[in-house]
Coordinates of C-alpha atoms and ligand atoms in Angstrom, one line a residue:
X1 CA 69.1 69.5 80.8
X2 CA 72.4 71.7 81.0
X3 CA 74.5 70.2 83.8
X4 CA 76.2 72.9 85.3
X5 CA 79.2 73.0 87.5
X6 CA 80.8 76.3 89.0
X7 CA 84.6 75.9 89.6
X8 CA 86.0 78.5 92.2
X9 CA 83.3 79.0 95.1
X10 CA 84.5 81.9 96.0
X11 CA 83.2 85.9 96.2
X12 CA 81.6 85.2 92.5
X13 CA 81.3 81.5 92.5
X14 CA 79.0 81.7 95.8
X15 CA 77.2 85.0 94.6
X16 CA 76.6 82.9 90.9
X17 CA 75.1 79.7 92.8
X18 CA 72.9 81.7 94.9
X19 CA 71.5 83.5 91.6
X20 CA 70.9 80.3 89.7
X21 CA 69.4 78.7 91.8
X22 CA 67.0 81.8 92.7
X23 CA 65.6 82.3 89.7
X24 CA 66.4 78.9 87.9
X25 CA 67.3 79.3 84.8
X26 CA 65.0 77.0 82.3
X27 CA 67.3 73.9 81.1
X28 CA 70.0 74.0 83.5
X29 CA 70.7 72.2 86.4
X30 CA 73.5 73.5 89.0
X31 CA 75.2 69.8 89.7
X32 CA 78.5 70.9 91.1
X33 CA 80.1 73.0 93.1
X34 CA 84.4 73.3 93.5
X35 CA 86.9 75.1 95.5
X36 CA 90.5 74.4 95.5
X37 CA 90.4 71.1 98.2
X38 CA 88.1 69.4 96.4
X39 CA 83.8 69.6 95.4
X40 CA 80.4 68.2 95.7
X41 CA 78.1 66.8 93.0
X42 CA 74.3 66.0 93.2
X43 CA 72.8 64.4 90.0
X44 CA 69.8 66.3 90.9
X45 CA 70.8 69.0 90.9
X46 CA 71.5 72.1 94.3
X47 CA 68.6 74.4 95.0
X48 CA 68.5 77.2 97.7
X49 CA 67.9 75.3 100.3
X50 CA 70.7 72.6 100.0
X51 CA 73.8 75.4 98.8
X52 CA 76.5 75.0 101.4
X53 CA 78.1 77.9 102.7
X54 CA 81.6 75.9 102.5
X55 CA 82.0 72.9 101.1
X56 CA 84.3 71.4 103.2
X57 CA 81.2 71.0 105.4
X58 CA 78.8 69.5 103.4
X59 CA 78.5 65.3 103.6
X60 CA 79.2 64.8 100.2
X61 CA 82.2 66.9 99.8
X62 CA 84.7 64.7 97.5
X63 CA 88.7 65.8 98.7
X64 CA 89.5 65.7 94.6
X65 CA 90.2 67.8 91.7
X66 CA 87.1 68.7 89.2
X67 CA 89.2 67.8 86.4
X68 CA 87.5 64.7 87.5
X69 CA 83.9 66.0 87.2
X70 CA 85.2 66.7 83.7
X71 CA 87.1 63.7 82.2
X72 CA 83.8 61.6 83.8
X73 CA 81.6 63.5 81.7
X74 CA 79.5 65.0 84.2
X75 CA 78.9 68.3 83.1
X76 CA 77.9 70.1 80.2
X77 CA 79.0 73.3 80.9
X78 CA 81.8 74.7 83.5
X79 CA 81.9 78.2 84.8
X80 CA 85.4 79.0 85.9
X81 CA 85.9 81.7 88.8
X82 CA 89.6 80.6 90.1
X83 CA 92.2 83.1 91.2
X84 CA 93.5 84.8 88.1
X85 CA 97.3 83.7 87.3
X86 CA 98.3 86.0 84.4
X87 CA 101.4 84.3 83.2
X88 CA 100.6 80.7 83.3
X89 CA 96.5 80.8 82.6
X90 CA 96.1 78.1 86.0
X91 CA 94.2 76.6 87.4
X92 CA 91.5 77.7 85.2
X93 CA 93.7 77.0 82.0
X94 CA 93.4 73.5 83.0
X95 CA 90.1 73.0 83.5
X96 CA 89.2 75.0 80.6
X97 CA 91.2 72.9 78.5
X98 CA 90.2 69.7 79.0
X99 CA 86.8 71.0 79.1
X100 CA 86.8 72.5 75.9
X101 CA 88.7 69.4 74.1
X102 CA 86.0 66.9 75.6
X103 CA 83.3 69.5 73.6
X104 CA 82.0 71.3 77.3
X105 CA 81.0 74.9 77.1
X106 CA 82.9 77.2 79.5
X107 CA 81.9 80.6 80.7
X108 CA 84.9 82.3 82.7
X109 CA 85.8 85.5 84.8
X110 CA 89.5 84.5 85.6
X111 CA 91.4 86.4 82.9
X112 CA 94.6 84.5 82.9
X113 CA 93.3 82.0 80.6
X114 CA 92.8 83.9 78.0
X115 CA 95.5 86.1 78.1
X116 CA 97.9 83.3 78.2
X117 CA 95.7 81.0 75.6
X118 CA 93.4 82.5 73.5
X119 CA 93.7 81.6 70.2
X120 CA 94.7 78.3 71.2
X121 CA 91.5 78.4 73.8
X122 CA 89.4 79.6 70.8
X123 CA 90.3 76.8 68.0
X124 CA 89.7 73.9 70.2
X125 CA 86.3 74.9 71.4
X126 CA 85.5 75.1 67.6
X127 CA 86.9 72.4 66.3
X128 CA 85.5 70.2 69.5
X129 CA 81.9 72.5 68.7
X130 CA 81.8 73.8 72.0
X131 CA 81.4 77.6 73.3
X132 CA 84.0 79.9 75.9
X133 CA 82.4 83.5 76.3
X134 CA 84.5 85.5 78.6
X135 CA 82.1 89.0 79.1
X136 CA 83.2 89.2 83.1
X137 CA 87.0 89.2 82.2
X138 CA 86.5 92.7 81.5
X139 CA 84.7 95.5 82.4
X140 CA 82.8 93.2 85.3
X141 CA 79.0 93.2 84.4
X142 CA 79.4 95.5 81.6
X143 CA 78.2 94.3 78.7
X144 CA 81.1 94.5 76.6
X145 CA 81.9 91.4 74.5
X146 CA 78.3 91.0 74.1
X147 CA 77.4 94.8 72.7
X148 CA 80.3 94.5 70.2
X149 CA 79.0 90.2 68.7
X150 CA 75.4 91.2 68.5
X151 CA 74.9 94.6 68.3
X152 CA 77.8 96.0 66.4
X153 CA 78.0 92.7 64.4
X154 CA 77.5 94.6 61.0
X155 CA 80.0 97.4 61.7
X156 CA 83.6 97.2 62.7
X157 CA 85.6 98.1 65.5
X158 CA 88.7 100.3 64.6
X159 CA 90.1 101.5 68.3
X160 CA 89.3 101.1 71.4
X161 CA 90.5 102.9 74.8
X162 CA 89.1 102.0 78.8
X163 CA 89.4 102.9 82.1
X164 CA 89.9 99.1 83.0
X165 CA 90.8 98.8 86.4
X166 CA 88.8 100.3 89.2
X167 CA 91.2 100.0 92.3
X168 CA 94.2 102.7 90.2
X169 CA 90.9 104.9 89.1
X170 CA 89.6 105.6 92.6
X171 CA 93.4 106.2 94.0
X172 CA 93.3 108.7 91.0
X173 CA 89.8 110.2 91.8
X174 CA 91.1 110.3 95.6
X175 CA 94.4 112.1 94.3
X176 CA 92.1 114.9 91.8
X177 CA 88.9 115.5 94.4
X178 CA 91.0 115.4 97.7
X179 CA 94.7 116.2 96.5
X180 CA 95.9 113.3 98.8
X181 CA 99.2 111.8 97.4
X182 CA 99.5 108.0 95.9
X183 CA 100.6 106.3 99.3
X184 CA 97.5 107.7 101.2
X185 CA 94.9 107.2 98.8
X186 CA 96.0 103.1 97.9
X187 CA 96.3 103.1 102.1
X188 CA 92.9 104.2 101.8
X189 CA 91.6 101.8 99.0
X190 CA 93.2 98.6 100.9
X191 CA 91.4 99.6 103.7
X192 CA 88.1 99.8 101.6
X193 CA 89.3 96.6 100.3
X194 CA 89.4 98.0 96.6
X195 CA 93.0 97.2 96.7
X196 CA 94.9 94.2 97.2
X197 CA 97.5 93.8 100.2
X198 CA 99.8 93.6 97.4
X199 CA 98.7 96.1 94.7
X200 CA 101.4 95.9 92.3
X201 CA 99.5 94.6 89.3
X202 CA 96.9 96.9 89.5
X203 CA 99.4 99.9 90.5
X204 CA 101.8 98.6 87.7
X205 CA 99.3 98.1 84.9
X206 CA 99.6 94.9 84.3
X207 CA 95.4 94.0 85.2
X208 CA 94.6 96.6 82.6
X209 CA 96.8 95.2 80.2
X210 CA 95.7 91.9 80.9
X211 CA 92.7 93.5 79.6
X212 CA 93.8 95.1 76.6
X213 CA 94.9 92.1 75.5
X214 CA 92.1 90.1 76.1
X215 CA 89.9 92.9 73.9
X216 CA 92.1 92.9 71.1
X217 CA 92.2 89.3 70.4
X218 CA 88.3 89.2 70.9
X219 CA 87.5 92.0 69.3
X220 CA 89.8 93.3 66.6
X221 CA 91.0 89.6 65.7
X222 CA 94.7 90.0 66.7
X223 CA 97.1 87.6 67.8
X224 CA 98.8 89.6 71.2
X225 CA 100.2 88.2 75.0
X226 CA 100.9 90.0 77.6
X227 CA 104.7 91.0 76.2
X228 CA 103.0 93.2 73.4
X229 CA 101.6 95.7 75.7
X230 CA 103.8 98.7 76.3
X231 CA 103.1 99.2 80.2
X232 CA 103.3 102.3 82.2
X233 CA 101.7 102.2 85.9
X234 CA 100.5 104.9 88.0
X235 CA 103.2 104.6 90.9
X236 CA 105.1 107.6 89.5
X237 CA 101.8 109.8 89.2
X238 CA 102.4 113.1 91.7
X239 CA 99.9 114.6 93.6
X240 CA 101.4 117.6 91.9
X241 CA 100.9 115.9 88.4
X242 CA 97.4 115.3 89.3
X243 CA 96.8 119.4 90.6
X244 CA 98.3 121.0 87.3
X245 CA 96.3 118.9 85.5
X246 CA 93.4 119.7 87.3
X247 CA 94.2 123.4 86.5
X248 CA 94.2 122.8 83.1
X249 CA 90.7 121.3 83.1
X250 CA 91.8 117.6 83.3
X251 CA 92.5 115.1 85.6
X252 CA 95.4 111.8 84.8
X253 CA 93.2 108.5 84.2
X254 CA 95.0 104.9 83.7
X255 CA 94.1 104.3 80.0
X256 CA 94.1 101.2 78.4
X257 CA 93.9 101.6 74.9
X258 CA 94.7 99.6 71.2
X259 CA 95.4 101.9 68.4
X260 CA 96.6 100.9 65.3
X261 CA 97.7 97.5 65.9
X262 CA 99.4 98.6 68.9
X263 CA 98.5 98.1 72.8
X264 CA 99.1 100.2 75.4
X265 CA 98.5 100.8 78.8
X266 CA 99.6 104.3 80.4
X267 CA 98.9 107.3 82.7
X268 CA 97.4 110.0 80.5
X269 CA 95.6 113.2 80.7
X270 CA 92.2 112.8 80.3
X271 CA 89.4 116.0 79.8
X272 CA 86.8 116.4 83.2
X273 CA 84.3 116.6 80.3
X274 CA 85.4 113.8 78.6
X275 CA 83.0 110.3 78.7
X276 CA 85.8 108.1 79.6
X277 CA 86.5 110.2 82.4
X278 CA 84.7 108.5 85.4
X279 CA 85.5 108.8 89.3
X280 CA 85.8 105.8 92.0
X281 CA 85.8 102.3 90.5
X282 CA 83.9 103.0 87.9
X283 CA 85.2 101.6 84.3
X284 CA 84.5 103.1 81.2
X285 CA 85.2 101.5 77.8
X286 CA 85.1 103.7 74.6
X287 CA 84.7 102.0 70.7
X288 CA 85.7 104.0 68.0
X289 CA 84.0 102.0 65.1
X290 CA 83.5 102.4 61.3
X291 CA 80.3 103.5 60.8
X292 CA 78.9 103.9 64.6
X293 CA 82.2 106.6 65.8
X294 CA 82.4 106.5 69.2
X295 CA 80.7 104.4 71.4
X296 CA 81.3 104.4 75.3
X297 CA 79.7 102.1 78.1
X298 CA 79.8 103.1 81.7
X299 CA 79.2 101.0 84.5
X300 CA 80.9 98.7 87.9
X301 CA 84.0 96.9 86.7
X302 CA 83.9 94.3 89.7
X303 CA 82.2 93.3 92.6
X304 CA 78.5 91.6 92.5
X305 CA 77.9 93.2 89.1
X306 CA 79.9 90.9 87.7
X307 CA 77.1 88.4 88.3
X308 CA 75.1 90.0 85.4
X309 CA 77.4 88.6 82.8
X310 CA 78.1 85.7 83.8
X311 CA 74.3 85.1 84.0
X312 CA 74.5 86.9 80.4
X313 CA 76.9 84.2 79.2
X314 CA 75.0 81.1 80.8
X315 CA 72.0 82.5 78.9
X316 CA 73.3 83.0 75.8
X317 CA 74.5 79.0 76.3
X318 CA 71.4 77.3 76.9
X319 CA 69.8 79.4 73.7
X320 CA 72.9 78.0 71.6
X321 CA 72.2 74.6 72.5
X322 CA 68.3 74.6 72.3
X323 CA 68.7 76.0 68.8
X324 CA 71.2 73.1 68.0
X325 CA 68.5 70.6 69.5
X326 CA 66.2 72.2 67.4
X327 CA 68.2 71.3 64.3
X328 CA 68.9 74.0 61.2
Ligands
LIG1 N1 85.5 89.6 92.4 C1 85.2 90.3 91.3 O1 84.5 91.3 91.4 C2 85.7 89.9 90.0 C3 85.3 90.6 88.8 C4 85.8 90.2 87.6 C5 86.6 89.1 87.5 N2 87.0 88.4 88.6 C6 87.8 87.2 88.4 O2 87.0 86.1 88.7 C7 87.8 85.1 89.4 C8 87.1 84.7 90.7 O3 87.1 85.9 91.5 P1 86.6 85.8 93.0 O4 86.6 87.2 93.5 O5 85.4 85.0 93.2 O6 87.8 85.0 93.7 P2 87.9 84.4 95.2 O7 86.9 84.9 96.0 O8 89.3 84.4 95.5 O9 87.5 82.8 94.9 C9 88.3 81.9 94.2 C10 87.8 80.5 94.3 O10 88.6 79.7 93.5 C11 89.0 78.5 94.3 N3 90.2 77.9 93.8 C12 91.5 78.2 94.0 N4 92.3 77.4 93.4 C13 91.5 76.4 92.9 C14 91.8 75.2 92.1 N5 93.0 74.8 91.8 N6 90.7 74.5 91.7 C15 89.5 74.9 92.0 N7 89.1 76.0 92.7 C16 90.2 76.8 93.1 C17 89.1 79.1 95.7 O11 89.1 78.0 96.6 P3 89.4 78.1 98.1 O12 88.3 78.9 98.7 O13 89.5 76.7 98.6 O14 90.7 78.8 98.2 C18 87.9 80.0 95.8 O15 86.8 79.2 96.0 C19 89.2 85.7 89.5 O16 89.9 85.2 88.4 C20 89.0 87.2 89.4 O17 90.1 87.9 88.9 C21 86.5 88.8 89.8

């Protein structure tokens, strides 16, 4: 059995425990469950019945950190869902760490991690023989990482561009469809609660480049942080900018892109007939590949979505170590 623990029990980490243990996943066990005060365990593993709400309230709730959980060698696999630091990786840096080193399999949504660590991230879970899939860093439930290992596995990825962050695409859809000007329409998306009380990374670019990062390194092999992203956000985008676009026949759209070994992130005028171009908080990620051409995927980039692929990821675990069990 897979003992599983979920670190961060918060909008994904509750939504994640409530799907396992609905449809219970053959080999794996939910043992633990961690917030920032401290967790529970149960050998047995949680089922419906016996998730807590908040974990503060439930008898066996331990005031420690998980690292604990992990340096006792209690779990087999962690899935990380902490609050996403982009310039120093933690908490989940941490735990990842130590969970990789010690040969546990991690499945993650926080980005900061791996923008901040991935190649170092990527070698020790090989050399310790462990697994770190990522596919809800980017894109939420779109199957991203996933399409491009398995099903583009024999072809090769040349560019890629995206519409990567859903909170600056609806203030841009609200700007085109309604002709409302920036302030109004992120007043608007906070009150929606699509945008954070302080926006400035999504408005800046800085969540999108987060992104860009993470899908070069993972997918076109490069070596790039955070600094090698040239950044432009949205906060100078006009409600006039957006109108003479729209005469024209196109609308601005935050693009992420990598082109030629370069990463960018910027506000650019995108074609209303073009596929990246997607309204709301939609995301849309486009491959330009060898032998394919161009490839685009469509779908939620956040909320309970999300779910999806980090049930994808778990999945794709317990295969991996059934087929080592099996033996070559
Ligand atoms: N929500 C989405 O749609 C979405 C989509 C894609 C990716 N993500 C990423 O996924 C991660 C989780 O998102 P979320 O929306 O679930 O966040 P959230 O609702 O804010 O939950 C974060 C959880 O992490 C816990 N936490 C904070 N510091 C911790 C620490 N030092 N040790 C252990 N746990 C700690 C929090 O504990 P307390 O409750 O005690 O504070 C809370 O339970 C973030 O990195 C986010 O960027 C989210």
């Amino acid at each position: 059995m897979i003992r599983c623990g979920i670190i961060g029990y918060g909008f994904l980490g509750t939504r994640l425990a409530q799907a396992l243990t609905d449809y219970r996943p053959r080999g794996l066990l939910l043992t633990a469950l961690a917030n920032s005060k401290g967790y529970i365990f149960s050998r047995d593993g949680f089922d419906k019945q016996s998730l807590p709400r908040d974990l503060s309230t439930h008898r066996g709730f331990k005031q420690d950190t998980p690292l604990q959980l992990i340096e006792d060698g209690l779990l087999d696999l962690i899935v990380v869902l902490t609050p996403t630091n982009v310039y120093t990786g933690n908490p989940g840096l941490t735990y990842i760490r130590e969970a990789l080193r010690r040969g546990i399999d991690v499945v993650t949504a926080d980005k900061g991690p791996l923008v901040v660590a991935y190649r170092e991230l990527i070698s020790t879970a090989k050399s310790a023989g462990a697994s770190l899939l990522y596919e809800a860093t980017v894109g939420g439930g779109i199957p991203v990482f996933s399409l491009a290992r398995h099903s583009l596995r024999g072809d090769r990825i040349r560019s890629v561009r995206g519409i990567l962050n859903g909170t600056t695409n609806y203030i841009l859809t609200r700007m085109h469809f309604e002709g409302l000007p920036l302030d109004l329409a992120l007043k608007e998306a906070q009150m929606m609660g699509l945008a954070e009380r302080d926006p400035s990374l999504d408005l800046g670019g800085i969540d999108s480049a987060c992104k860009v990062v993470i899908l070069a390194n993972a997918l076109l092999s490069m070596d790039k942080r955070l600094d090698d992203v040239y950044v432009k956000g949205i906060t100078q985008v006009t409600s006039d900018a957006v109108m003479a676009a729209k005469e024209m026949g196109m609308t601005i759209k935050l693009v992420g892109s990598i082109e030629g070994g370069h990463l960018y992130v910027a506000p650019r005028l995108v074609r209303l007939n073009h596929p990246l171009c997607v309204h709301g908080t939609l995301n849309a990620i486009q491959f330009r590949t060898e032998v394919m051409g161009e490839l685009t995927l469509i779908g939620k980039g956040a909320g309970e979505s999300t779910v999806s692929a980090l049930l994808s990821d778990i999945e794709w675990i317990i295969d991996r170590r059934a087929v080592s069990r099996v033996g070559p």
